[in-house]
Tab-separated table of C-alpha atoms in Angstrom:
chain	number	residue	atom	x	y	z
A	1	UNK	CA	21.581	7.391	30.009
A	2	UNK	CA	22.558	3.814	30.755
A	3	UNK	CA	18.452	2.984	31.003
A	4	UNK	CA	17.679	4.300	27.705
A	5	UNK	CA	21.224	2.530	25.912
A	6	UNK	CA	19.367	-0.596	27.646
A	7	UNK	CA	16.051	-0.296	26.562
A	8	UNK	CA	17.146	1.043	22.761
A	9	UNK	CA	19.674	-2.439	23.215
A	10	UNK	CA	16.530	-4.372	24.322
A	11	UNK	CA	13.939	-3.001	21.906
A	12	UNK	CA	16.180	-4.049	18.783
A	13	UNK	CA	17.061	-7.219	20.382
A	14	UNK	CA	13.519	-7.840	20.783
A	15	UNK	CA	12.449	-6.851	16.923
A	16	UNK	CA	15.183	-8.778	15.393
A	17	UNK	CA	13.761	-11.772	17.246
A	18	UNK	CA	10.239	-11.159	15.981
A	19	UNK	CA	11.468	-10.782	12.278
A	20	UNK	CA	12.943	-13.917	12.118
A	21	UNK	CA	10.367	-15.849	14.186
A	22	UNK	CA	7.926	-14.249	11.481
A	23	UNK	CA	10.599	-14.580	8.461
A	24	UNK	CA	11.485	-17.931	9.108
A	25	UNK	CA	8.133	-19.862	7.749
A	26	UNK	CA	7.893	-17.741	4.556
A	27	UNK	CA	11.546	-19.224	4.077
A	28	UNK	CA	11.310	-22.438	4.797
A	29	UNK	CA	8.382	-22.361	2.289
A	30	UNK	CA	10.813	-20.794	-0.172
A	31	UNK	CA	13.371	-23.659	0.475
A	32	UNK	CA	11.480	-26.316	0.364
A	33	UNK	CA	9.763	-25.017	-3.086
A	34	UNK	CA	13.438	-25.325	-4.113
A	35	UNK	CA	14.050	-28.744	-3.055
A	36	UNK	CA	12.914	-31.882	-4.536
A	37	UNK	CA	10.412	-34.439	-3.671
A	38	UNK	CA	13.503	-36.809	-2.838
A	39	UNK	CA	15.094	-34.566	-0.259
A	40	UNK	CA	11.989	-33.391	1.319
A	41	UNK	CA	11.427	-36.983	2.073
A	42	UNK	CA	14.576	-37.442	3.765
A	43	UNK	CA	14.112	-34.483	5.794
A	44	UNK	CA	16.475	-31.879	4.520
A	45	UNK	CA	15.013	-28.223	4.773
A	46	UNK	CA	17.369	-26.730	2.489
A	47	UNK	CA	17.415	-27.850	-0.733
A	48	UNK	CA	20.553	-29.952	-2.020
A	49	UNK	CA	19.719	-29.123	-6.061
A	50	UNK	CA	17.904	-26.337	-6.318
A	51	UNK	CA	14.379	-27.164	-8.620
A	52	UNK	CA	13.162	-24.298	-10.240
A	53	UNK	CA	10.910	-26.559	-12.289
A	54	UNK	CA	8.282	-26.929	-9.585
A	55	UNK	CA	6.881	-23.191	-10.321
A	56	UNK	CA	7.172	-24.593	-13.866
A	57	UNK	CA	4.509	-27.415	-12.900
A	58	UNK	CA	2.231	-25.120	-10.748
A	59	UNK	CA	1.568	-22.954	-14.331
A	60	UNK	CA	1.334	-26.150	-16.799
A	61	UNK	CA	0.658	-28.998	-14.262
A	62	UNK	CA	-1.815	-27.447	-11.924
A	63	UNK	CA	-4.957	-25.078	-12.546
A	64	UNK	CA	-3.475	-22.042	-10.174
A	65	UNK	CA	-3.543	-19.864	-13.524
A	66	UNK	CA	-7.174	-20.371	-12.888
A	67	UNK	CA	-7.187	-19.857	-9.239
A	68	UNK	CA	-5.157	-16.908	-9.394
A	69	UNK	CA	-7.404	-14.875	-12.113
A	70	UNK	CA	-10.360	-15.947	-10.045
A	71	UNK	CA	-9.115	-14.848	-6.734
A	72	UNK	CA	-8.122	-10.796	-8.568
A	73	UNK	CA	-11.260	-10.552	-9.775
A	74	UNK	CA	-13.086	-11.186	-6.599
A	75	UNK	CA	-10.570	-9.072	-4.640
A	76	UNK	CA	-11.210	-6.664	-6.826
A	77	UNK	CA	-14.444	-6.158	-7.225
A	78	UNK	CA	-14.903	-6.491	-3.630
A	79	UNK	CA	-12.347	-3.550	-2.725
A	80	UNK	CA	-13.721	-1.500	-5.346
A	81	UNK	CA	-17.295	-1.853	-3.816
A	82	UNK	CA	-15.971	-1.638	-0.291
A	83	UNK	CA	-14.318	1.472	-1.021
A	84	UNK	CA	-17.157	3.274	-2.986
A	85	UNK	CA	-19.961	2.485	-0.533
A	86	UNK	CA	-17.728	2.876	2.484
A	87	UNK	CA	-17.297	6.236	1.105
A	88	UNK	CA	-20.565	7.149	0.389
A	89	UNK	CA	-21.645	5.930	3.940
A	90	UNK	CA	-19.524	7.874	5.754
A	91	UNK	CA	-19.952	11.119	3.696
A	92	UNK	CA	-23.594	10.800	4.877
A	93	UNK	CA	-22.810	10.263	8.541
A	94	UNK	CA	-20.190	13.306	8.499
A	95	UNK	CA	-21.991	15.457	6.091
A	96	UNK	CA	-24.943	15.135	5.836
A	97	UNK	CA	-27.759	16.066	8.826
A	98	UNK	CA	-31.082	13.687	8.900
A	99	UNK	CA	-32.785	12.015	12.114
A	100	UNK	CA	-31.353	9.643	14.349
A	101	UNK	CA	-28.424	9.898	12.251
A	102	UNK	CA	-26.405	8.858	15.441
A	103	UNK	CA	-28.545	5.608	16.274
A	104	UNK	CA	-28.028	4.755	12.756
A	105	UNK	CA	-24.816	4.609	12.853
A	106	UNK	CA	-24.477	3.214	16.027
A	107	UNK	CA	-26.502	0.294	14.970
A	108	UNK	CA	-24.405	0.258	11.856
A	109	UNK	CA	-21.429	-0.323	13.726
A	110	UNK	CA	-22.990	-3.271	16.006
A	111	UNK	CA	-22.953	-5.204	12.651
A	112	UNK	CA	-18.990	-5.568	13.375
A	113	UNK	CA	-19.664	-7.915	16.413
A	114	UNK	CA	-21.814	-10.342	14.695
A	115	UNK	CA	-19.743	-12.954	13.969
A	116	UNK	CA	-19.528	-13.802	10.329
A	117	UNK	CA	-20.018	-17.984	11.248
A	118	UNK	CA	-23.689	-16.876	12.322
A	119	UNK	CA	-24.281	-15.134	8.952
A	120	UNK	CA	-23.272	-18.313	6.669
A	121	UNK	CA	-26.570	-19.683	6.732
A	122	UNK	CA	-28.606	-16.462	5.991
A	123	UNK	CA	-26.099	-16.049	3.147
A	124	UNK	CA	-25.888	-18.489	1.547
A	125	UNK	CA	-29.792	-19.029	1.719
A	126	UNK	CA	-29.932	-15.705	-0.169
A	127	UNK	CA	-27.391	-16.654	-2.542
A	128	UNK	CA	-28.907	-20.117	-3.102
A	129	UNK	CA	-32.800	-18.395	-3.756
A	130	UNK	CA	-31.290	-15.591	-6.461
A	131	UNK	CA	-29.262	-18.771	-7.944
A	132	UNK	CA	-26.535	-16.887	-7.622
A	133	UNK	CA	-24.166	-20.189	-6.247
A	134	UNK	CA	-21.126	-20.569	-8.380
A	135	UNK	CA	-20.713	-17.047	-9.250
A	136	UNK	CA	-18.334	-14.061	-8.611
A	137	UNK	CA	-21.361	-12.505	-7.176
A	138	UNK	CA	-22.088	-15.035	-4.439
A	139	UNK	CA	-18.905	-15.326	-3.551
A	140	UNK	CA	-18.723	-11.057	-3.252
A	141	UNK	CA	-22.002	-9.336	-2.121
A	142	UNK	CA	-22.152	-10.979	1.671
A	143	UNK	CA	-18.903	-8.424	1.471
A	144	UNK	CA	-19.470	-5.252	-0.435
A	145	UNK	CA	-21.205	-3.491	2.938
A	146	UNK	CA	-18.160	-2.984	5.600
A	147	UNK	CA	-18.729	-1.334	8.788
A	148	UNK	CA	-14.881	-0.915	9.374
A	149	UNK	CA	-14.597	0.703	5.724
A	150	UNK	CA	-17.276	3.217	6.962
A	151	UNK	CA	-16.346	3.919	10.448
A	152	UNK	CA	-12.327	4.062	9.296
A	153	UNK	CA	-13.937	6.683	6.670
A	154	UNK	CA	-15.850	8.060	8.930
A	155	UNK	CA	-13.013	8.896	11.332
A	156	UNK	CA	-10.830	9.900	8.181
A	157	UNK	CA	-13.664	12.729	7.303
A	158	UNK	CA	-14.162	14.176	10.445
A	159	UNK	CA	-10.695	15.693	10.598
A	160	UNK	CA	-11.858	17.860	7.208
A	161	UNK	CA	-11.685	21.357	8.253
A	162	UNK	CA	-14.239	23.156	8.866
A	163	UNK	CA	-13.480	26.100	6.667
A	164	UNK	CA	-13.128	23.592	3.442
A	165	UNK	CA	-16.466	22.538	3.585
A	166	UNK	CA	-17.495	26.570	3.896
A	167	UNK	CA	-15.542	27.656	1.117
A	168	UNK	CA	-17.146	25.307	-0.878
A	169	UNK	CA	-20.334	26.295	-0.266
A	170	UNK	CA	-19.581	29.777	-0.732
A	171	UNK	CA	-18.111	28.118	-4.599
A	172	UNK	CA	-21.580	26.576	-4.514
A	173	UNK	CA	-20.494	22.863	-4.665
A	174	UNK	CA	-22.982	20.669	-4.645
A	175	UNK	CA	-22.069	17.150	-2.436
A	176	UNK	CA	-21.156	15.139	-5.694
A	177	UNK	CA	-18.582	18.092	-6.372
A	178	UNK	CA	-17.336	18.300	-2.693
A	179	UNK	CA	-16.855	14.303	-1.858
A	180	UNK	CA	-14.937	14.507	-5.690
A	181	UNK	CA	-12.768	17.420	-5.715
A	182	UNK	CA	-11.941	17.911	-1.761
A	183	UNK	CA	-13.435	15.161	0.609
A	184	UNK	CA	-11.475	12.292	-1.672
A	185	UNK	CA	-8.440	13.658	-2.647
A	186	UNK	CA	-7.939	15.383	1.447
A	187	UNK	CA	-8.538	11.748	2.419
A	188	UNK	CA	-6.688	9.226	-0.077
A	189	UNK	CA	-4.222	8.180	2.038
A	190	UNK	CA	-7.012	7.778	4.145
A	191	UNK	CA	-8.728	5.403	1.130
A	192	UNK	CA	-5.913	4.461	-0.318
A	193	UNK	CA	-4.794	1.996	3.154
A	194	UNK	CA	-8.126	0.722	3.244
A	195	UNK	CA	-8.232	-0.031	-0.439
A	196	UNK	CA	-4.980	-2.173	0.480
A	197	UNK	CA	-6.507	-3.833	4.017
A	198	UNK	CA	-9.624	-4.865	1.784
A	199	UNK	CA	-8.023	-6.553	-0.966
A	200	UNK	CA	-5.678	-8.512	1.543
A	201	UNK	CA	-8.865	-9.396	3.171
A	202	UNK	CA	-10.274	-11.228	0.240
A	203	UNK	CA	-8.017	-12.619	-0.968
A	204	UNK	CA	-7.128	-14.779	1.970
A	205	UNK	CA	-11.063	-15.577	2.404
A	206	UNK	CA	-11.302	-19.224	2.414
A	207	UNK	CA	-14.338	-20.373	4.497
A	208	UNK	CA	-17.268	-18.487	2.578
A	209	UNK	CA	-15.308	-19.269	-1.336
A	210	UNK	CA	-15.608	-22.930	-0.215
A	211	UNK	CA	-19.398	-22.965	0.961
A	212	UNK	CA	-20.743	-20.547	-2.218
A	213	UNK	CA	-18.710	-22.732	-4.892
A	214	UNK	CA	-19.168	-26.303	-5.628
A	215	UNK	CA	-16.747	-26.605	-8.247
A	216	UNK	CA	-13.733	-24.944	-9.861
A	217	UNK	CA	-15.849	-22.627	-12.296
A	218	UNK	CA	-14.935	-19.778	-9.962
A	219	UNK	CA	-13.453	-20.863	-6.909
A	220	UNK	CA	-10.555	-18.490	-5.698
A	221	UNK	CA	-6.837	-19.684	-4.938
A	222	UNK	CA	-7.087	-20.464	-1.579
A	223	UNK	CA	-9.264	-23.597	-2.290
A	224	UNK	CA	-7.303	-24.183	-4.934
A	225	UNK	CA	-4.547	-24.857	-2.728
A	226	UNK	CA	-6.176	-26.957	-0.373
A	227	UNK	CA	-7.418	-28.860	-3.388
A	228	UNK	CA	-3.736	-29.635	-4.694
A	229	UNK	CA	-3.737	-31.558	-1.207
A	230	UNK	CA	-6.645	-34.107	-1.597
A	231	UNK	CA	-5.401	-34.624	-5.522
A	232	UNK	CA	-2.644	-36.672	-7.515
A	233	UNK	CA	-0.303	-33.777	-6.496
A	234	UNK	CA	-0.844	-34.796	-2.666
A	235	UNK	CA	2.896	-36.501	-2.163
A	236	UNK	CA	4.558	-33.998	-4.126
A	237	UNK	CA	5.574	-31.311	-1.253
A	238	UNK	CA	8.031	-29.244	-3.600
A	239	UNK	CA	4.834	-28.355	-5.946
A	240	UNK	CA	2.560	-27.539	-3.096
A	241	UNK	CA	4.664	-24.881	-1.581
A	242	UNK	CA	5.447	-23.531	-5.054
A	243	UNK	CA	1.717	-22.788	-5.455
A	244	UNK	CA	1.860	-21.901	-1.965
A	245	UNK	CA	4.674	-19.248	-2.303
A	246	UNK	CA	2.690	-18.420	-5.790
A	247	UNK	CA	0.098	-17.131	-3.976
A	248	UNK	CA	1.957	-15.132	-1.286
A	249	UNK	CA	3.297	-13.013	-3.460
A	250	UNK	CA	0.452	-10.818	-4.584
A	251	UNK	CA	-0.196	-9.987	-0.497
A	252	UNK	CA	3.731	-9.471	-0.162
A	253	UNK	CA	3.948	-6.919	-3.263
A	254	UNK	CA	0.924	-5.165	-1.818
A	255	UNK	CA	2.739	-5.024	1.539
A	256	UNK	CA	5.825	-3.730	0.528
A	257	UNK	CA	4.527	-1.701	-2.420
A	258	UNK	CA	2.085	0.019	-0.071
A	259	UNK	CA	3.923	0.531	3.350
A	260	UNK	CA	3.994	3.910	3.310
A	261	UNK	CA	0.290	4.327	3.229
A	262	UNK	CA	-0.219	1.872	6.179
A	263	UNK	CA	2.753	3.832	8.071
A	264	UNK	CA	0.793	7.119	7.272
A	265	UNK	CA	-2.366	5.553	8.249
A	266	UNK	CA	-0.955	4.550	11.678
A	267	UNK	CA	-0.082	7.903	12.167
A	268	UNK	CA	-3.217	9.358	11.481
A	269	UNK	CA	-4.801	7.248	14.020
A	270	UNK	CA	-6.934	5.427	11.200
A	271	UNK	CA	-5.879	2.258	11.757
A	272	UNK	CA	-5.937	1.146	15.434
């Protein structure tokens, strides 16, 4: 009795040291978005006046508007296209019988250990011959295949019952009909986490935005902040973590907002 009381004890001990060793950046960001360029130069982390007017300059001093549209309609696109060929992939590898159907997707998974630093070249040779440079595109078809999406699919698919797929043969479903009226909707929590993990995902990318742009026609948010850096803004700390807690928030609503499908995923064993 006196173990477990210790352990419970130790375990929330243990937690409540995590959350503020991962709390404590995110606000100190906060804070010094508050504070002014003044007190940030002498040091203070807490703001003596709080300045509310520094989110006011990232909208009508700064281009993050820009940044920020550019950055959701990458993310998007790209989760939309990771989720509908993900799905179609691993309908075929569950569902559907055809040769070597196990090499295939064994080699389909090897993709996953290639490190993406050796693929920049290839890439962005691709994207350079199609003259695709500069465009949403370049920045999101290296990313619309993802061997995680397919094997976390995959894994999602295979726990189907058997009888389902029998009963809707005996219907006489065709596959279009089965994947839309059981396989998805058995599965969404399923698509709906990895709908979540993929947008996350992209919009943090920072390396590949950076090499595929070379200017701000489309470039996503997080070069936009490391441009505010190298530009007249450069001194002016309070306006750099506004934009920088400007573009936090999207990842945090998605976090919070969508919890409960990553707890559920967990569960399942989908996520490991």
């Amino acid at each position: 009795m006196q173990t477990s009381i210790f352990q419970k004890t130790f375990r929330l001990i243990s937690l409540i040291i995590l959350t503020i060793l991962l709390l404590l950046p995110l606000f100190l960001g906060i804070s010094l978005s508050l504070s002014s360029n003044q007190s940030i130069a002498q040091g203070n982390l807490w703001p003596k006046h709080l300045e509310f007017g520094n989110y006011v300059k990232v909208f009508t001093n700064t281009p993050m508007t820009k940044f920020l549209l550019h950055s959701f309609i990458v993310s998007g696109l790209v989760m939309i296209g990771q989720v509908i060929l993900s799905i179609m992939a691993a309908y075929a590898f569950v569902f559907l019988n055809f040769k070597f159907k196990k090499v295939a997707f064994i080699l389909f998974l090897s993709t996953m250990m290639l490190p993406f630093e050796a693929q920049i070249i290839p890439n962005f040779a691709t994207m350079r011959d199609l003259n695709l440079l500069n465009t949403y595109a370049a920045i999101g078809l290296p990313f619309l295949a993802s061997a995680f999406g397919t094997f976390m699919m995959k894994t999602s698919f295979e726990q189907i019952p058997t009888a389902l797929r029998q009963l809707s043969d005996i219907e006489g479903l065709n596959h279009f009909q089965f994947a839309t009226k059981v396989v998805i909707p058995y599965t969404r929590v399923s698509i709906i986490t990895f709908a979540l993990y993929s947008f996350l995902t992209n919009w943090n990318m920072y390396l590949w935005p950076l090499i595929s742009t070379t200017n701000d026609k489309v470039r996503t948010v997080q070069i936009g902040l490391r441009q505010l850096r190298s530009q007249d803004t450069a001194s002016n700390w309070g306006l750099i973590m506004a934009a920088t807690i400007v573009s936090v928030i999207p990842t945090l609503l998605i976090i919070f907002l969508g919890q409960k499908y990553f707890k559920k995923g967990l569960t399942n064993g989908v996520i490991k």
